[in-house]
């Protein structure tokens, strides 16, 4: 017994729970069709949600880029008036912003993938709903109640499977956008408070956090040296 | 046999391809029990590639029940394990 048979069993039990609730074949037809249309609508809403979350992250990335440029400018000004301590703080914050920017870009890519998947899911479901609508009319017109029951069963099962599949894809997309919303809100707050450097102390792996700090410190030092040179050459002119 | 890859669609596999799938699937399932993430990924990718490469993709408008179902392609070892422990078969 492998993955295939296990997943099939799990998945079908989910599907059957939905199907078992209806007994009258004529009712099944209309009920299924209504459910399909509802699901299609909610896939469309889910897609809009993913797109909106992606937009929001992109806006935040833009904000971080601006903030990063401002901090560099501030560091330069601080050095020009001999305040290396202030310059260092500004550059540390710039490093933190760069780290966040990196994370944001990955998430934007991630959401793009979800968007593509949901778009494909919507197209698949849409094609099946269309085909179900056609079959529904044929079944109603051509079959006796007993025959109709069998025919409807086949069509409805094929479609329920797609519906269950799309439902799971939507759930995954929803989970992703939820966690990103929380993160986005946290970044907004940090940008507003100007305390980005706190996020450098990454949760979880202490070694990675320490290495991150070391590389951020190295970047701060090299930025500092570069700006000092720029300020010196500017003052010499 | 109709095989569905969740999040992707349905494929029709026959004969030798089906035999090959059974072997790859059994191997993949063994990997779920292990702790080697990379080995699971390799085994799972092989199963997916077999279905996509040797199966005939069904048109989206076909209304037919699948005989077998595979989890979505981005399923990790941890998710696969969770899938089987929360739904003992």
CSV table of C-alpha atoms in Angstrom, one decimal:
chain,number,residue,atom,x,y,z
A,1,UNK,CA,0.0,0.0,0.0
A,2,UNK,CA,1.6,3.3,-1.1
A,3,UNK,CA,1.0,7.0,-1.1
A,4,UNK,CA,-1.5,6.7,-4.0
A,5,UNK,CA,-3.9,4.3,-2.3
A,6,UNK,CA,-3.7,6.2,1.0
A,7,UNK,CA,-4.2,9.6,-0.4
A,8,UNK,CA,-7.0,8.3,-2.6
A,9,UNK,CA,-8.8,6.9,0.4
A,10,UNK,CA,-8.5,10.0,2.5
A,11,UNK,CA,-9.5,12.3,-0.4
A,12,UNK,CA,-12.5,10.2,-1.4
A,13,UNK,CA,-13.8,10.0,2.1
A,14,UNK,CA,-13.9,13.8,2.1
A,15,UNK,CA,-15.7,13.8,-1.2
A,16,UNK,CA,-18.3,11.2,-0.2
A,17,UNK,CA,-19.2,13.1,3.0
A,18,UNK,CA,-20.3,15.9,0.7
A,19,UNK,CA,-22.1,13.6,-1.7
A,20,UNK,CA,-23.9,11.5,0.9
A,21,UNK,CA,-26.1,14.3,2.0
A,22,UNK,CA,-28.2,14.2,-1.1
A,23,UNK,CA,-30.4,11.3,-2.3
A,24,UNK,CA,-32.9,12.4,-4.9
A,25,UNK,CA,-31.1,12.5,-8.3
A,26,UNK,CA,-33.0,15.5,-9.5
A,27,UNK,CA,-32.1,17.4,-6.4
A,28,UNK,CA,-28.5,16.3,-6.9
A,29,UNK,CA,-28.4,18.0,-10.2
A,30,UNK,CA,-29.6,21.4,-9.1
A,31,UNK,CA,-27.8,21.2,-5.8
A,32,UNK,CA,-24.5,20.3,-7.4
A,33,UNK,CA,-24.8,23.0,-10.0
A,34,UNK,CA,-25.5,25.6,-7.3
A,35,UNK,CA,-22.6,24.4,-5.3
A,36,UNK,CA,-20.3,24.6,-8.3
A,37,UNK,CA,-21.3,28.2,-9.0
A,38,UNK,CA,-20.7,29.1,-5.4
A,39,UNK,CA,-17.3,27.5,-5.4
A,40,UNK,CA,-16.4,29.3,-8.7
A,41,UNK,CA,-17.3,32.6,-7.1
A,42,UNK,CA,-15.2,31.9,-4.0
A,43,UNK,CA,-12.2,30.8,-6.1
A,44,UNK,CA,-12.5,34.2,-7.8
A,45,UNK,CA,-12.6,35.9,-4.4
A,46,UNK,CA,-9.7,33.9,-3.3
A,47,UNK,CA,-7.7,34.9,-6.3
A,48,UNK,CA,-8.5,38.6,-5.7
A,49,UNK,CA,-7.3,38.1,-2.1
A,50,UNK,CA,-4.0,36.7,-3.2
A,51,UNK,CA,-3.5,39.5,-5.8
A,52,UNK,CA,-4.3,42.1,-3.1
A,53,UNK,CA,-1.8,40.6,-0.6
A,54,UNK,CA,0.8,40.5,-3.3
A,55,UNK,CA,0.2,44.2,-4.1
A,56,UNK,CA,0.5,45.1,-0.5
A,57,UNK,CA,3.9,43.3,-0.2
A,58,UNK,CA,5.1,45.0,-3.3
A,59,UNK,CA,4.2,48.4,-1.9
A,60,UNK,CA,6.0,47.5,1.3
A,61,UNK,CA,9.1,46.6,-0.7
A,62,UNK,CA,9.0,50.0,-2.4
A,63,UNK,CA,8.7,51.6,1.0
A,64,UNK,CA,11.7,49.7,2.3
A,65,UNK,CA,13.8,50.7,-0.7
A,66,UNK,CA,13.0,54.4,-0.1
A,67,UNK,CA,13.7,54.0,3.6
A,68,UNK,CA,17.0,52.4,2.8
A,69,UNK,CA,18.1,55.2,0.6
A,70,UNK,CA,17.0,57.8,3.2
A,71,UNK,CA,19.1,56.0,5.9
A,72,UNK,CA,22.2,56.0,3.7
A,73,UNK,CA,21.7,59.7,3.1
A,74,UNK,CA,21.4,60.3,6.8
A,75,UNK,CA,24.5,58.3,7.5
A,76,UNK,CA,26.4,60.4,5.0
A,77,UNK,CA,25.2,63.6,6.6
A,78,UNK,CA,26.1,62.3,10.1
A,79,UNK,CA,29.6,61.5,8.9
A,80,UNK,CA,29.9,65.0,7.3
A,81,UNK,CA,29.4,66.5,10.7
A,82,UNK,CA,31.7,64.0,12.4
A,83,UNK,CA,29.0,61.9,14.1
A,84,UNK,CA,30.2,58.4,13.3
A,85,UNK,CA,28.0,57.0,16.1
A,86,UNK,CA,24.8,58.2,14.4
A,87,UNK,CA,26.0,57.1,11.0
A,88,UNK,CA,26.5,53.6,12.4
A,89,UNK,CA,23.0,53.5,13.7
A,90,UNK,CA,21.6,54.6,10.4
A,91,UNK,CA,23.6,52.0,8.5
A,92,UNK,CA,22.6,49.2,10.9
A,93,UNK,CA,19.0,50.1,10.2
A,94,UNK,CA,19.7,50.1,6.5
A,95,UNK,CA,21.0,46.5,6.9
A,96,UNK,CA,17.9,45.4,8.7
A,97,UNK,CA,15.8,46.9,5.9
A,98,UNK,CA,17.8,45.0,3.3
A,99,UNK,CA,17.2,41.8,5.2
A,100,UNK,CA,13.4,42.4,5.3
A,101,UNK,CA,13.4,43.4,1.6
A,102,UNK,CA,15.0,40.0,0.8
A,103,UNK,CA,12.3,38.2,2.7
A,104,UNK,CA,9.5,40.3,1.1
A,105,UNK,CA,10.8,39.5,-2.4
A,106,UNK,CA,10.6,35.8,-1.7
A,107,UNK,CA,7.1,36.1,-0.4
A,108,UNK,CA,6.0,38.1,-3.5
A,109,UNK,CA,7.3,35.2,-5.6
A,110,UNK,CA,5.5,32.7,-3.4
A,111,UNK,CA,2.2,34.5,-3.8
A,112,UNK,CA,2.8,34.8,-7.5
A,113,UNK,CA,2.9,31.0,-7.6
A,114,UNK,CA,-0.3,30.7,-5.6
A,115,UNK,CA,-1.9,33.1,-8.0
A,116,UNK,CA,-0.9,31.1,-11.0
A,117,UNK,CA,-2.1,27.9,-9.3
A,118,UNK,CA,-5.5,29.3,-8.4
A,119,UNK,CA,-5.9,30.8,-11.9
A,120,UNK,CA,-5.3,27.3,-13.4
A,121,UNK,CA,-7.7,25.8,-10.8
A,122,UNK,CA,-10.4,28.3,-11.7
A,123,UNK,CA,-10.0,27.4,-15.4
A,124,UNK,CA,-10.2,23.7,-14.7
A,125,UNK,CA,-13.3,24.0,-12.5
A,126,UNK,CA,-14.9,26.4,-15.0
A,127,UNK,CA,-14.5,23.9,-17.8
A,128,UNK,CA,-16.0,21.1,-15.7
A,129,UNK,CA,-18.9,23.3,-14.6
A,130,UNK,CA,-19.7,24.1,-18.2
A,131,UNK,CA,-19.6,20.5,-19.2
A,132,UNK,CA,-21.8,19.5,-16.2
A,133,UNK,CA,-24.4,22.1,-17.2
A,134,UNK,CA,-24.6,20.6,-20.6
A,135,UNK,CA,-24.8,17.0,-19.3
A,136,UNK,CA,-27.5,18.1,-16.8
A,137,UNK,CA,-29.8,19.2,-19.6
A,138,UNK,CA,-29.2,16.1,-21.6
A,139,UNK,CA,-29.8,13.9,-18.6
A,140,UNK,CA,-33.0,15.6,-17.8
A,141,UNK,CA,-34.3,15.4,-21.4
A,142,UNK,CA,-33.2,11.9,-22.3
A,143,UNK,CA,-33.2,9.6,-19.3
A,144,UNK,CA,-35.8,8.0,-17.0
A,145,UNK,CA,-35.4,8.7,-13.4
A,146,UNK,CA,-33.6,5.4,-12.8
A,147,UNK,CA,-31.1,5.8,-15.6
A,148,UNK,CA,-30.7,9.5,-14.7
A,149,UNK,CA,-29.6,8.5,-11.3
A,150,UNK,CA,-26.7,6.5,-12.6
A,151,UNK,CA,-25.7,9.1,-15.1
A,152,UNK,CA,-25.9,11.9,-12.6
A,153,UNK,CA,-23.9,9.9,-10.2
A,154,UNK,CA,-21.0,9.6,-12.6
A,155,UNK,CA,-21.0,13.3,-13.6
A,156,UNK,CA,-21.5,14.5,-10.0
A,157,UNK,CA,-18.6,12.3,-8.7
A,158,UNK,CA,-16.2,13.6,-11.4
A,159,UNK,CA,-17.2,17.1,-10.5
A,160,UNK,CA,-17.1,16.7,-6.8
A,161,UNK,CA,-13.6,15.5,-7.0
A,162,UNK,CA,-12.6,18.6,-8.9
A,163,UNK,CA,-14.5,20.7,-6.3
A,164,UNK,CA,-12.7,19.1,-3.4
A,165,UNK,CA,-9.4,19.5,-5.1
A,166,UNK,CA,-10.0,23.2,-5.8
A,167,UNK,CA,-11.3,23.6,-2.2
A,168,UNK,CA,-8.0,22.3,-0.9
A,169,UNK,CA,-6.0,24.6,-3.2
A,170,UNK,CA,-8.0,27.6,-1.9
A,171,UNK,CA,-7.3,26.6,1.7
A,172,UNK,CA,-3.6,26.5,1.0
A,173,UNK,CA,-3.7,29.9,-0.7
A,174,UNK,CA,-5.7,31.3,2.2
A,175,UNK,CA,-3.2,30.0,4.8
A,176,UNK,CA,-0.4,31.7,2.9
A,177,UNK,CA,-2.1,35.1,2.5
A,178,UNK,CA,-3.1,35.0,6.2
A,179,UNK,CA,0.5,34.4,7.4
A,180,UNK,CA,1.8,37.1,5.1
A,181,UNK,CA,-0.8,39.6,6.2
A,182,UNK,CA,0.4,39.1,9.8
A,183,UNK,CA,4.0,39.5,8.7
A,184,UNK,CA,3.2,42.6,6.6
A,185,UNK,CA,1.5,44.2,9.5
A,186,UNK,CA,4.5,43.6,11.7
A,187,UNK,CA,6.8,45.1,9.1
A,188,UNK,CA,4.6,48.2,8.8
A,189,UNK,CA,4.7,48.7,12.5
A,190,UNK,CA,8.5,48.3,12.5
A,191,UNK,CA,9.0,50.8,9.7
A,192,UNK,CA,6.8,53.3,11.4
A,193,UNK,CA,8.6,53.0,14.7
A,194,UNK,CA,12.0,52.9,13.1
A,195,UNK,CA,13.0,49.9,15.0
A,196,UNK,CA,13.8,47.6,12.2
A,197,UNK,CA,17.0,46.3,13.7
A,198,UNK,CA,15.1,44.3,16.3
A,199,UNK,CA,14.0,41.9,13.6
A,200,UNK,CA,17.6,41.0,12.9
A,201,UNK,CA,17.5,38.8,16.0
A,202,UNK,CA,15.8,36.1,14.0
A,203,UNK,CA,13.7,33.6,15.9
A,204,UNK,CA,14.7,30.0,15.9
A,205,UNK,CA,18.3,29.0,14.9
A,206,UNK,CA,20.7,30.9,17.2
A,207,UNK,CA,23.7,30.1,15.0
A,208,UNK,CA,21.9,31.5,11.9
A,209,UNK,CA,20.9,34.6,13.9
A,210,UNK,CA,24.5,35.1,15.1
A,211,UNK,CA,25.9,34.7,11.6
A,212,UNK,CA,23.3,37.1,10.3
A,213,UNK,CA,24.4,39.6,12.9
A,214,UNK,CA,28.1,39.2,11.9
A,215,UNK,CA,27.4,39.6,8.3
A,216,UNK,CA,25.2,42.7,9.0
A,217,UNK,CA,28.0,44.2,11.1
A,218,UNK,CA,30.5,43.6,8.3
A,219,UNK,CA,28.2,45.3,5.8
A,220,UNK,CA,27.8,48.2,8.2
A,221,UNK,CA,31.5,48.6,8.5
A,222,UNK,CA,32.0,48.5,4.7
A,223,UNK,CA,29.2,51.0,4.2
A,224,UNK,CA,30.8,53.2,6.8
A,225,UNK,CA,34.2,53.1,5.1
A,226,UNK,CA,32.7,53.8,1.7
A,227,UNK,CA,30.7,56.8,3.0
A,228,UNK,CA,33.7,58.1,4.9
A,229,UNK,CA,35.7,58.0,1.6
A,230,UNK,CA,32.8,59.8,-0.2
A,231,UNK,CA,32.5,62.5,2.4
A,232,UNK,CA,36.3,63.0,2.5
A,233,UNK,CA,36.5,63.3,-1.3
A,234,UNK,CA,33.5,65.6,-1.2
A,235,UNK,CA,35.1,67.8,1.4
A,236,UNK,CA,38.4,67.9,-0.4
A,237,UNK,CA,36.9,69.4,-3.5
B,1,UNK,CA,-6.5,4.0,-14.6
B,2,UNK,CA,-7.2,7.7,-14.0
B,3,UNK,CA,-4.7,9.4,-11.6
B,4,UNK,CA,-5.3,12.8,-10.2
B,5,UNK,CA,-2.4,15.0,-8.9
B,6,UNK,CA,-4.1,17.4,-6.5
B,7,UNK,CA,-3.9,21.0,-7.6
B,8,UNK,CA,-3.0,19.9,-11.1
B,9,UNK,CA,-5.5,17.7,-12.9
B,10,UNK,CA,-6.1,14.1,-14.1
B,11,UNK,CA,-4.0,11.8,-16.2
B,12,UNK,CA,-4.8,8.4,-17.8
B,13,UNK,CA,-2.1,5.7,-17.3
B,14,UNK,CA,-2.2,2.2,-18.7
B,15,UNK,CA,-0.1,-1.0,-18.8
B,16,UNK,CA,3.6,-0.7,-18.2
B,17,UNK,CA,3.4,2.9,-17.0
B,18,UNK,CA,1.0,1.8,-14.3
B,19,UNK,CA,3.4,-1.0,-13.2
B,20,UNK,CA,6.2,1.5,-13.1
B,21,UNK,CA,4.0,3.8,-11.1
B,22,UNK,CA,3.3,1.1,-8.5
B,23,UNK,CA,7.0,0.5,-8.0
B,24,UNK,CA,7.8,4.3,-7.7
B,25,UNK,CA,4.8,4.8,-5.4
B,26,UNK,CA,5.9,2.0,-3.0
B,27,UNK,CA,9.4,3.4,-2.9
B,28,UNK,CA,8.1,6.9,-2.1
B,29,UNK,CA,5.9,5.5,0.6
B,30,UNK,CA,8.9,3.9,2.3
B,31,UNK,CA,10.6,7.3,2.3
B,32,UNK,CA,7.7,8.9,4.2
B,33,UNK,CA,8.6,6.6,7.1
B,34,UNK,CA,12.2,7.7,7.0
B,35,UNK,CA,13.7,11.1,8.0
B,36,UNK,CA,15.6,11.9,4.8
B,37,UNK,CA,13.8,14.9,3.3
B,38,UNK,CA,15.9,14.9,0.2
B,39,UNK,CA,15.3,11.2,-0.5
B,40,UNK,CA,11.6,11.7,-0.1
B,41,UNK,CA,11.6,14.7,-2.4
B,42,UNK,CA,13.5,12.7,-5.0
B,43,UNK,CA,11.1,9.7,-4.7
B,44,UNK,CA,8.0,12.0,-4.9
B,45,UNK,CA,9.3,13.9,-7.9
B,46,UNK,CA,9.9,10.6,-9.6
B,47,UNK,CA,6.2,9.5,-9.0
B,48,UNK,CA,5.0,12.9,-10.3
B,49,UNK,CA,7.2,12.8,-13.3
B,50,UNK,CA,6.0,9.3,-14.2
B,51,UNK,CA,2.4,10.4,-14.1
B,52,UNK,CA,3.0,13.5,-16.1
B,53,UNK,CA,5.4,12.0,-18.5
B,54,UNK,CA,3.7,8.7,-19.3
B,55,UNK,CA,0.1,9.5,-18.6
B,56,UNK,CA,-2.2,11.2,-21.1
B,57,UNK,CA,-3.6,14.4,-19.6
B,58,UNK,CA,-7.4,14.4,-19.5
B,59,UNK,CA,-9.1,17.5,-20.8
B,60,UNK,CA,-10.5,19.8,-18.1
B,61,UNK,CA,-14.1,19.4,-19.2
B,62,UNK,CA,-14.1,15.6,-18.8
B,63,UNK,CA,-16.3,14.6,-15.8
B,64,UNK,CA,-14.7,11.3,-14.6
B,65,UNK,CA,-13.8,9.9,-11.2
B,66,UNK,CA,-10.1,9.2,-10.5
B,67,UNK,CA,-9.0,5.7,-9.5
B,68,UNK,CA,-6.0,7.1,-7.6
B,69,UNK,CA,-5.1,10.4,-6.1
B,70,UNK,CA,-1.6,11.9,-5.4
B,71,UNK,CA,-1.0,14.8,-3.1
B,72,UNK,CA,-0.1,18.3,-4.5
B,73,UNK,CA,3.4,18.6,-6.0
B,74,UNK,CA,4.7,20.9,-3.3
B,75,UNK,CA,4.0,18.4,-0.5
B,76,UNK,CA,6.9,18.2,1.9
B,77,UNK,CA,8.0,15.1,3.9
B,78,UNK,CA,6.5,16.7,7.0
B,79,UNK,CA,3.1,17.3,5.3
B,80,UNK,CA,3.1,13.8,3.9
B,81,UNK,CA,3.7,12.4,7.3
B,82,UNK,CA,1.0,14.5,8.8
B,83,UNK,CA,-1.4,13.4,6.1
B,84,UNK,CA,-0.9,9.8,7.1
B,85,UNK,CA,-0.8,10.1,10.8
B,86,UNK,CA,-3.9,12.3,11.1
B,87,UNK,CA,-5.9,10.0,8.8
B,88,UNK,CA,-4.8,6.5,9.7
B,89,UNK,CA,-5.9,4.1,6.9
